[in-house]
Amino acid sequence: MAAHSQDPSLERHFKGHRDAVTCVDFSLNTKHLASGSMDSTLMIWHMKPQSRAYRFTGHKDAVTCVNFSPSGHLLASGSRDKTVRIWVPNVKGESTVFRAHTATVRSVHFCSDGQLLVTASDDKTVKVWSTHRQRFLFSLTQHINWVRCAKFSPDGRLIVSASDDKTVKLWDKTSRECVHSYCEHGGFVTYVDFHPSGTCIAAAGMDNTVKVWDTRTHRLVQHYQLHSAAVNALSFHPSGNYLITASSDSTLKILDLMEGRLLYTLHGHQGPATTVAFSRTGEYFASGGSDEQVMVWKSNFDTVDYGDMKARRPPPQASSAGTPTVSILEQRLTLTEDRLKQCLENQQLIMQRTPP
């Protein structure tokens, strides 16, 4: 488990949006942070102090979602104008646009190899596209209300979606079939994402809760009722040990998934905290709010050592109070010594092939 050197601290404060911030995402190298807003613009902030921000205009209505491609060379955004734009995130801010849906686009997410993009919309569909040709591939159509979020699994084989029909659905990308519907939320489901191990999903809801399910057994393994208003977004720390949430109660909360308990409550935003995301190393996280602010925080957790693959184990099974038993924790260490050795060897091969 990562050690806490000190509490998370506010590192940077970005001001430039003229309306509520809806979404944030870090580039792979953590040099840039993208944010979208109800003001119809996309901002690219440089993490280096005193560097100029880029303001991208093109969307005709609120920007609802942003996601950097795994390489960081592209940035996707979705909007209330029903379009998706793929941007080259440089000073020119060039983009291509395509009419993706017949209603607001709520979510955009690249597959781990960058070849595919999944989008979700108020038209009740989830759609998958070829990134480079921006060619439509297929739709997933079993939701019966707005779809607020859709994400690929880390290995790209599954898609998870969250909807105002109060369900979270897990889809097989190849067969395009719904593998399972999770129906435990008592209200609209606002956000969902995969644990870095790919074996769990976490979802946030208007019922003020966060729920974690095992995608292999489909059992609810953790349930958190810590916020006093809707939970709008969440993000897993890359180690898989922590989860951060953003809520309309103006707070961010950091959960220790291995212990099943609340670690920190952060007060920074004046009004609803609408979005939150960890950087790819976990060293930073960013949040946005209806107060038009983008905040960057230093996690002050240990950053991820990708050699230590054991850190990516899924959270243990916990009761609704959030207390795991030791035996369950031991049972759920999914990486055997052999697989760990193989992972380390693979990492070394990748490092050898990568030029300095």
Coordinates of C-alpha atoms in Angstrom, one line a residue, residues 58-316:
G58 CA -15.4 25.3 -32.4
H59 CA -18.3 23.7 -30.5
K60 CA -21.5 25.6 -30.8
D61 CA -22.8 24.7 -27.3
A62 CA -21.5 23.5 -23.9
V63 CA -18.5 21.1 -23.9
T64 CA -19.5 18.2 -21.8
C65 CA -16.5 15.8 -22.0
V66 CA -12.8 15.6 -22.9
N67 CA -10.3 12.8 -23.2
F68 CA -6.7 12.7 -24.3
S69 CA -5.7 9.8 -26.5
P70 CA -3.2 7.4 -24.9
S71 CA -0.3 8.9 -26.9
G72 CA -1.4 12.4 -26.0
H73 CA -1.3 13.4 -29.7
L74 CA -5.1 13.8 -29.9
L75 CA -7.8 15.2 -27.7
A76 CA -11.5 14.2 -28.1
S77 CA -14.4 16.4 -26.9
G78 CA -18.1 16.0 -26.9
S79 CA -20.8 18.7 -26.7
R80 CA -24.4 19.7 -26.3
D81 CA -24.2 20.6 -30.0
K82 CA -24.4 16.8 -30.7
T83 CA -20.9 16.6 -32.2
V84 CA -17.6 15.1 -31.3
R85 CA -14.4 17.0 -32.2
I86 CA -10.9 15.4 -32.5
W87 CA -8.3 18.1 -31.8
V88 CA -4.5 18.3 -32.3
P89 CA -3.7 19.8 -28.9
N90 CA -1.1 22.4 -30.0
V91 CA -1.1 26.2 -30.5
K92 CA -3.1 26.0 -33.8
G93 CA -5.9 24.0 -32.2
E94 CA -7.0 22.3 -35.4
S95 CA -9.9 19.9 -35.2
T96 CA -12.1 17.6 -37.2
V97 CA -15.7 17.4 -36.4
F98 CA -18.4 14.8 -36.9
R99 CA -22.1 14.6 -36.1
A100 CA -21.9 11.7 -33.6
H101 CA -25.4 11.6 -32.1
T102 CA -28.9 13.1 -32.4
A103 CA -28.7 14.6 -28.9
T104 CA -26.1 15.9 -26.4
V105 CA -22.9 13.9 -26.3
R106 CA -22.1 13.3 -22.6
S107 CA -18.9 11.1 -22.8
V108 CA -15.9 10.4 -25.0
H109 CA -13.2 7.8 -24.2
F110 CA -10.3 6.4 -26.2
C111 CA -9.5 2.7 -26.2
S112 CA -6.1 1.9 -24.6
D113 CA -4.4 1.5 -28.1
G114 CA -6.0 4.8 -29.3
Q115 CA -7.6 3.1 -32.3
L116 CA -11.3 3.3 -31.1
L117 CA -13.4 6.0 -29.5
V118 CA -16.6 5.3 -27.5
T119 CA -19.2 8.0 -27.1
A120 CA -22.4 8.2 -25.0
S121 CA -25.4 10.5 -25.5
D122 CA -28.8 11.7 -24.4
D123 CA -30.1 9.9 -27.5
K124 CA -29.9 6.7 -25.3
T125 CA -27.1 5.1 -27.3
V126 CA -23.4 4.2 -26.9
K127 CA -21.5 4.4 -30.1
V128 CA -18.0 3.1 -31.1
W129 CA -15.9 4.8 -33.8
S130 CA -12.7 4.3 -35.6
T131 CA -10.5 7.1 -34.3
H132 CA -8.4 8.0 -37.3
R133 CA -11.1 7.8 -40.0
Q134 CA -13.8 9.0 -37.5
R135 CA -15.9 6.2 -39.1
F136 CA -18.9 4.9 -37.2
L137 CA -18.6 1.2 -36.3
F138 CA -21.6 0.2 -34.2
S139 CA -24.2 1.2 -31.5
L140 CA -25.1 -0.3 -28.2
T141 CA -28.8 0.4 -27.7
Q142 CA -30.3 -1.2 -24.6
H143 CA -30.5 1.8 -22.3
I144 CA -33.9 3.4 -22.1
N145 CA -32.8 6.9 -20.9
W146 CA -29.9 9.3 -21.3
V147 CA -26.5 7.6 -21.2
R148 CA -24.1 9.9 -19.2
C149 CA -20.9 7.9 -19.4
A150 CA -19.2 5.1 -21.4
K151 CA -15.6 3.7 -20.9
F152 CA -13.5 1.0 -22.4
S153 CA -11.9 -1.6 -20.1
P154 CA -8.1 -1.4 -19.8
D155 CA -7.7 -4.4 -22.1
G156 CA -10.3 -3.0 -24.5
R157 CA -12.5 -6.1 -24.5
L158 CA -15.4 -4.6 -22.5
I159 CA -17.3 -1.3 -22.4
V160 CA -19.2 0.0 -19.4
S161 CA -22.0 2.5 -19.5
A162 CA -24.0 4.5 -17.0
S163 CA -27.5 5.9 -17.6
D164 CA -30.4 7.9 -16.2
D165 CA -32.4 4.6 -16.5
K166 CA -30.6 3.9 -13.1
T167 CA -28.5 1.0 -14.6
V168 CA -24.9 0.4 -15.3
K169 CA -24.4 -1.9 -18.2
L170 CA -21.3 -4.1 -19.1
W171 CA -20.9 -4.9 -22.8
D172 CA -18.7 -7.3 -24.7
K173 CA -17.1 -5.2 -27.4
T174 CA -16.7 -8.1 -29.9
S175 CA -20.2 -9.7 -29.6
R176 CA -21.8 -6.3 -28.9
E177 CA -24.0 -8.0 -26.3
C178 CA -24.9 -6.7 -22.9
V179 CA -23.1 -9.0 -20.5
H180 CA -24.7 -7.7 -17.3
S181 CA -26.9 -4.9 -16.0
Y182 CA -26.2 -3.5 -12.5
C183 CA -29.4 -2.2 -11.0
E184 CA -28.5 -1.3 -7.4
H185 CA -28.5 2.5 -7.8
G186 CA -31.5 4.4 -6.5
G187 CA -31.3 7.2 -9.0
F188 CA -29.6 8.4 -12.2
V189 CA -26.1 7.0 -12.6
T190 CA -23.8 9.9 -13.4
Y191 CA -20.4 8.3 -14.0
V192 CA -18.7 5.0 -14.2
D193 CA -15.1 3.7 -14.8
F194 CA -13.0 0.6 -14.7
H195 CA -10.5 -0.2 -11.9
P196 CA -6.9 -0.3 -13.4
S197 CA -6.9 -4.1 -13.0
G198 CA -10.1 -4.3 -15.2
T199 CA -11.7 -6.6 -12.7
C200 CA -14.0 -4.0 -11.0
I201 CA -16.1 -1.0 -11.9
A202 CA -17.1 2.0 -9.8
A203 CA -20.2 4.1 -10.4
A204 CA -21.4 7.4 -9.0
G205 CA -25.0 8.3 -8.6
M206 CA -27.6 11.0 -8.0
D207 CA -28.5 8.9 -4.9
N208 CA -25.3 10.3 -3.3
T209 CA -23.6 6.9 -3.4
V210 CA -20.6 5.3 -5.0
K211 CA -20.8 1.5 -5.7
V212 CA -18.0 -0.9 -6.7
W213 CA -18.8 -4.2 -8.5
D214 CA -16.7 -7.2 -9.4
T215 CA -17.0 -7.6 -13.2
R216 CA -16.3 -11.3 -13.0
T217 CA -18.9 -12.3 -10.4
H218 CA -21.1 -9.2 -10.9
R219 CA -21.4 -8.9 -7.1
L220 CA -21.5 -5.5 -5.3
V221 CA -18.3 -5.5 -3.3
Q222 CA -18.2 -2.0 -1.9
H223 CA -20.8 0.7 -1.2
Y224 CA -20.1 4.2 0.0
Q225 CA -22.6 6.8 1.2
L226 CA -20.3 9.6 2.2
H227 CA -21.6 12.6 0.2
S228 CA -24.7 14.7 1.1
A229 CA -25.6 15.4 -2.5
A230 CA -25.2 13.8 -6.0
V231 CA -21.8 12.3 -6.9
N232 CA -20.9 13.7 -10.3
A233 CA -17.6 12.1 -11.2
L234 CA -15.0 9.7 -9.9
S235 CA -11.4 8.6 -10.8
F236 CA -9.2 5.7 -9.8
H237 CA -5.7 6.3 -8.7
P238 CA -3.5 4.4 -11.2
S239 CA -2.3 2.1 -8.4
G240 CA -5.9 1.0 -8.0
N241 CA -5.7 1.5 -4.2
Y242 CA -7.6 4.9 -4.1
L243 CA -10.8 6.4 -5.6
I244 CA -11.6 10.1 -5.7
T245 CA -15.1 11.5 -6.0
A246 CA -16.6 14.9 -6.9
S247 CA -20.0 15.9 -5.5
S248 CA -22.6 18.6 -5.7
D249 CA -22.0 19.0 -1.9
S250 CA -18.9 21.0 -3.0
T251 CA -16.4 18.4 -1.7
L252 CA -14.0 15.9 -3.2
K253 CA -13.5 12.7 -1.2
I254 CA -10.6 10.3 -1.4
L255 CA -11.4 6.7 -0.5
D256 CA -8.9 4.0 0.5
L257 CA -10.3 1.0 -1.4
M258 CA -8.0 -1.6 0.3
E259 CA -9.3 -0.5 3.7
G260 CA -12.8 0.4 2.5
R261 CA -12.8 3.8 4.3
L262 CA -12.7 7.5 3.7
L263 CA -9.2 9.0 3.8
Y264 CA -9.7 12.7 3.0
T265 CA -12.4 15.3 2.4
L266 CA -11.3 18.3 0.4
H267 CA -13.0 21.6 0.4
G268 CA -11.9 23.9 -2.5
H269 CA -14.9 24.6 -4.8
Q270 CA -17.5 27.2 -4.1
G271 CA -20.6 25.3 -5.3
P272 CA -20.9 21.8 -6.9
A273 CA -17.7 19.9 -7.8
T274 CA -18.6 18.6 -11.2
T275 CA -15.5 16.7 -12.4
V276 CA -12.3 15.1 -11.1
A277 CA -9.4 13.1 -12.6
F278 CA -6.1 11.6 -11.6
S279 CA -3.0 12.2 -13.8
R280 CA -1.6 9.0 -15.4
T281 CA 1.0 8.6 -12.7
G282 CA -1.3 9.5 -9.9
E283 CA 1.0 12.3 -8.7
Y284 CA -1.7 14.9 -9.3
F285 CA -5.4 15.2 -9.6
A286 CA -7.5 17.9 -11.1
S287 CA -11.1 19.1 -10.3
G288 CA -13.6 21.4 -11.8
G289 CA -16.7 23.1 -10.6
S290 CA -19.7 25.2 -11.2
D291 CA -17.6 28.1 -9.8
E292 CA -15.7 28.2 -13.2
Q293 CA -12.5 27.0 -11.4
V294 CA -10.0 24.3 -12.5
M295 CA -7.9 23.2 -9.5
V296 CA -4.8 21.0 -9.6
W297 CA -3.9 19.1 -6.5
K298 CA -0.7 17.3 -5.5
S299 CA -1.8 13.8 -4.3
N300 CA 1.1 13.3 -1.9
F301 CA 0.5 9.6 -2.3
D302 CA 3.5 7.6 -3.6
T303 CA 3.4 7.8 -7.4
V304 CA 3.0 4.5 -9.3
D305 CA 6.0 2.3 -9.8
Y306 CA 4.9 0.2 -12.8
G307 CA 7.4 -2.5 -11.8
D308 CA 5.2 -3.2 -8.7
M309 CA 2.3 -4.8 -10.5
K310 CA 0.9 -6.0 -7.2
A311 CA -0.4 -2.5 -6.6
R312 CA -3.0 -3.1 -9.3
R313 CA -4.9 -5.6 -7.3
P314 CA -8.7 -4.9 -7.2
P315 CA -10.3 -3.6 -4.0
P316 CA -11.3 -6.2 -1.5

